[in-house]
Amino acid sequence: MYDYFCAKMEEDEIRAISSIGLAHLGDAVYELLVRAYLCVHGKATGKGLHRATIALVCAQSQAKFSDILLPYLTEEESAVFKRGRNANVHTVPHSADRAEYQKATGLEALFGYLYLQDQHERINELFNLMMEGYDVP
């Protein structure tokens, strides 16, 4: 039985996945981290928890967080981020401009890529770098 909870793929298999596919998976990985972060930091009320989650997973926040991470990325990670950022996205939400949405897609693609490489420790390291200095509302 394949373990989809801890999926792991070979480099060639990951390269065969589109940038949008990596971002799709990375979006879920990122949101799970955000939800865990908020619960760990005591933001466990229904409405407040949802609002705090939305504030952290929106494209504008992800774009800001990607700016924080860029100096810490390896060459390989930077290439994956750029591949995701440059993906041909046709629809941009009203709450973000195209540049923010592209950065958010790059961040999500990076998290999806690292997840499929079974690099959970690196994901956690990057997520902690992003959240340094963030105050839970």
mmCIF file of C-alpha atoms in Angstrom:
data_model
loop_
_atom_site.group_PDB
_atom_site.id
_atom_site.type_symbol
_atom_site.label_atom_id
_atom_site.label_comp_id
_atom_site.label_asym_id
_atom_site.label_seq_id
_atom_site.Cartn_x
_atom_site.Cartn_y
_atom_site.Cartn_z
ATOM 1 C CA MET A 1 0.000 0.000 0.000
ATOM 2 C CA TYR A 2 1.369 3.430 -0.975
ATOM 3 C CA ASP A 3 1.707 5.917 1.883
ATOM 4 C CA TYR A 4 0.134 9.105 0.514
ATOM 5 C CA PHE A 5 0.454 10.830 3.885
ATOM 6 C CA CYS A 6 4.230 10.691 3.551
ATOM 7 C CA ALA A 7 4.537 10.553 -0.222
ATOM 8 C CA LYS A 8 8.057 10.281 -1.614
ATOM 9 C CA MET A 9 9.049 10.358 -5.256
ATOM 10 C CA GLU A 10 12.255 10.185 -7.246
ATOM 11 C CA GLU A 11 13.691 13.391 -8.727
ATOM 12 C CA ASP A 12 12.702 12.436 -12.292
ATOM 13 C CA GLU A 13 9.137 11.732 -11.189
ATOM 14 C CA ILE A 14 8.907 15.075 -9.404
ATOM 15 C CA ARG A 15 10.257 16.928 -12.458
ATOM 16 C CA ALA A 16 7.444 15.363 -14.497
ATOM 17 C CA ILE A 17 4.854 17.115 -12.311
ATOM 18 C CA SER A 18 3.807 20.543 -13.566
ATOM 19 C CA SER A 19 4.602 23.625 -11.522
ATOM 20 C CA ILE A 20 0.894 24.072 -10.947
ATOM 21 C CA GLY A 21 0.691 20.481 -9.670
ATOM 22 C CA LEU A 22 3.538 21.108 -7.223
ATOM 23 C CA ALA A 23 1.870 24.341 -6.085
ATOM 24 C CA HIS A 24 -1.440 22.498 -5.640
ATOM 25 C CA LEU A 25 0.218 20.028 -3.281
ATOM 26 C CA GLY A 26 2.370 22.681 -1.630
ATOM 27 C CA ASP A 27 -0.717 24.775 -0.873
ATOM 28 C CA ALA A 28 -2.050 21.929 1.280
ATOM 29 C CA VAL A 29 1.317 21.376 2.985
ATOM 30 C CA TYR A 30 1.600 25.094 3.753
ATOM 31 C CA GLU A 31 -1.949 25.341 5.065
ATOM 32 C CA LEU A 32 -1.420 22.330 7.342
ATOM 33 C CA LEU A 33 1.688 24.024 8.782
ATOM 34 C CA VAL A 34 -0.215 27.270 9.326
ATOM 35 C CA ARG A 35 -3.101 25.488 11.048
ATOM 36 C CA ALA A 36 -0.710 23.583 13.309
ATOM 37 C CA TYR A 37 1.201 26.784 14.075
ATOM 38 C CA LEU A 38 -1.962 28.621 15.082
ATOM 39 C CA CYS A 39 -3.201 25.792 17.290
ATOM 40 C CA VAL A 40 0.192 25.428 18.976
ATOM 41 C CA HIS A 41 0.243 29.168 19.662
ATOM 42 C CA GLY A 42 -3.167 29.172 21.324
ATOM 43 C CA LYS A 43 -5.298 30.534 18.502
ATOM 44 C CA ALA A 44 -7.926 27.830 18.896
ATOM 45 C CA THR A 45 -11.249 29.663 18.764
ATOM 46 C CA GLY A 46 -13.428 28.898 15.762
ATOM 47 C CA LYS A 47 -13.886 32.287 14.123
ATOM 48 C CA GLY A 48 -10.506 33.661 15.213
ATOM 49 C CA LEU A 49 -8.738 30.519 14.054
ATOM 50 C CA HIS A 50 -10.325 30.696 10.614
ATOM 51 C CA ARG A 51 -9.550 34.400 10.193
ATOM 52 C CA ALA A 52 -5.942 33.941 11.293
ATOM 53 C CA THR A 53 -5.545 31.027 8.873
ATOM 54 C CA ILE A 54 -6.960 33.018 5.963
ATOM 55 C CA ALA A 55 -4.640 35.934 6.798
ATOM 56 C CA LEU A 56 -1.577 33.668 6.626
ATOM 57 C CA VAL A 57 -2.488 31.597 3.582
ATOM 58 C CA CYS A 58 -3.561 34.470 1.312
ATOM 59 C CA ALA A 59 -1.326 35.280 -1.646
ATOM 60 C CA GLN A 60 -0.221 38.612 -0.158
ATOM 61 C CA SER A 61 1.122 36.950 2.998
ATOM 62 C CA GLN A 62 2.750 34.143 1.047
ATOM 63 C CA ALA A 63 4.458 36.698 -1.194
ATOM 64 C CA LYS A 64 5.864 38.515 1.853
ATOM 65 C CA PHE A 65 7.022 35.232 3.369
ATOM 66 C CA SER A 66 8.675 34.211 0.095
ATOM 67 C CA ASP A 67 10.718 37.442 0.191
ATOM 68 C CA ILE A 68 11.930 36.436 3.657
ATOM 69 C CA LEU A 69 12.918 32.951 2.467
ATOM 70 C CA LEU A 70 14.660 33.741 -0.811
ATOM 71 C CA PRO A 71 18.086 34.462 0.728
ATOM 72 C CA TYR A 72 18.005 31.122 2.570
ATOM 73 C CA LEU A 73 17.159 28.896 -0.396
ATOM 74 C CA THR A 74 19.667 26.569 -1.982
ATOM 75 C CA GLU A 75 20.271 26.809 -5.738
ATOM 76 C CA GLU A 76 17.983 23.842 -6.302
ATOM 77 C CA GLU A 77 15.232 25.289 -4.097
ATOM 78 C CA SER A 78 15.543 28.668 -5.767
ATOM 79 C CA ALA A 79 15.149 27.028 -9.176
ATOM 80 C CA VAL A 80 11.976 25.256 -8.017
ATOM 81 C CA PHE A 81 10.627 28.517 -6.580
ATOM 82 C CA LYS A 82 11.312 30.330 -9.868
ATOM 83 C CA ARG A 83 9.730 27.496 -11.860
ATOM 84 C CA GLY A 84 6.573 27.857 -9.758
ATOM 85 C CA ARG A 85 6.662 31.648 -9.844
ATOM 86 C CA ASN A 86 6.933 31.621 -13.627
ATOM 87 C CA ALA A 87 4.117 29.090 -14.124
ATOM 88 C CA ASN A 88 1.480 30.183 -16.587
ATOM 89 C CA VAL A 89 -1.377 31.029 -14.230
ATOM 90 C CA HIS A 90 -4.504 32.298 -15.960
ATOM 91 C CA THR A 91 -6.549 33.469 -12.988
ATOM 92 C CA VAL A 92 -5.389 35.831 -10.258
ATOM 93 C CA PRO A 93 -7.643 36.402 -7.220
ATOM 94 C CA HIS A 94 -8.980 39.922 -6.656
ATOM 95 C CA SER A 95 -7.199 40.163 -3.305
ATOM 96 C CA ALA A 96 -3.717 40.004 -4.856
ATOM 97 C CA ASP A 97 -1.851 41.444 -7.793
ATOM 98 C CA ARG A 98 -0.155 39.236 -10.376
ATOM 99 C CA ALA A 99 3.338 39.591 -8.847
ATOM 100 C CA GLU A 100 2.090 38.585 -5.383
ATOM 101 C CA TYR A 101 0.198 35.634 -6.809
ATOM 102 C CA GLN A 102 3.251 34.486 -8.758
ATOM 103 C CA LYS A 103 5.434 34.617 -5.633
ATOM 104 C CA ALA A 104 2.770 32.718 -3.683
ATOM 105 C CA THR A 105 2.654 30.060 -6.402
ATOM 106 C CA GLY A 106 6.458 29.802 -6.264
ATOM 107 C CA LEU A 107 6.365 29.315 -2.493
ATOM 108 C CA GLU A 108 3.666 26.655 -2.770
ATOM 109 C CA ALA A 109 5.567 24.844 -5.545
ATOM 110 C CA LEU A 110 8.666 24.815 -3.325
ATOM 111 C CA PHE A 111 6.737 23.305 -0.413
ATOM 112 C CA GLY A 112 5.167 20.704 -2.717
ATOM 113 C CA TYR A 113 8.574 19.806 -4.142
ATOM 114 C CA LEU A 114 10.196 19.450 -0.730
ATOM 115 C CA TYR A 115 7.268 17.385 0.517
ATOM 116 C CA LEU A 116 7.605 14.917 -2.375
ATOM 117 C CA GLN A 117 11.328 14.685 -1.689
ATOM 118 C CA ASP A 118 10.504 13.697 1.895
ATOM 119 C CA GLN A 119 12.390 16.750 3.161
ATOM 120 C CA HIS A 120 10.080 17.430 6.092
ATOM 121 C CA GLU A 121 12.902 18.798 8.244
ATOM 122 C CA ARG A 122 13.783 21.380 5.576
ATOM 123 C CA ILE A 123 10.120 22.360 5.195
ATOM 124 C CA ASN A 124 9.940 22.899 8.938
ATOM 125 C CA GLU A 125 13.187 24.907 8.919
ATOM 126 C CA LEU A 126 11.888 27.217 6.174
ATOM 127 C CA PHE A 127 8.477 27.566 7.808
ATOM 128 C CA ASN A 128 10.100 28.548 11.110
ATOM 129 C CA LEU A 129 12.204 31.163 9.314
ATOM 130 C CA MET A 130 9.025 32.604 7.826
ATOM 131 C CA MET A 131 7.237 32.735 11.151
ATOM 132 C CA GLU A 132 10.079 34.383 13.115
ATOM 133 C CA GLY A 133 8.761 37.678 14.373
ATOM 134 C CA TYR A 134 5.169 36.894 13.431
ATOM 135 C CA ASP A 135 2.767 37.666 16.269
ATOM 136 C CA VAL A 136 -0.377 35.592 16.409
ATOM 137 C CA PRO A 137 -3.262 38.088 16.369
#
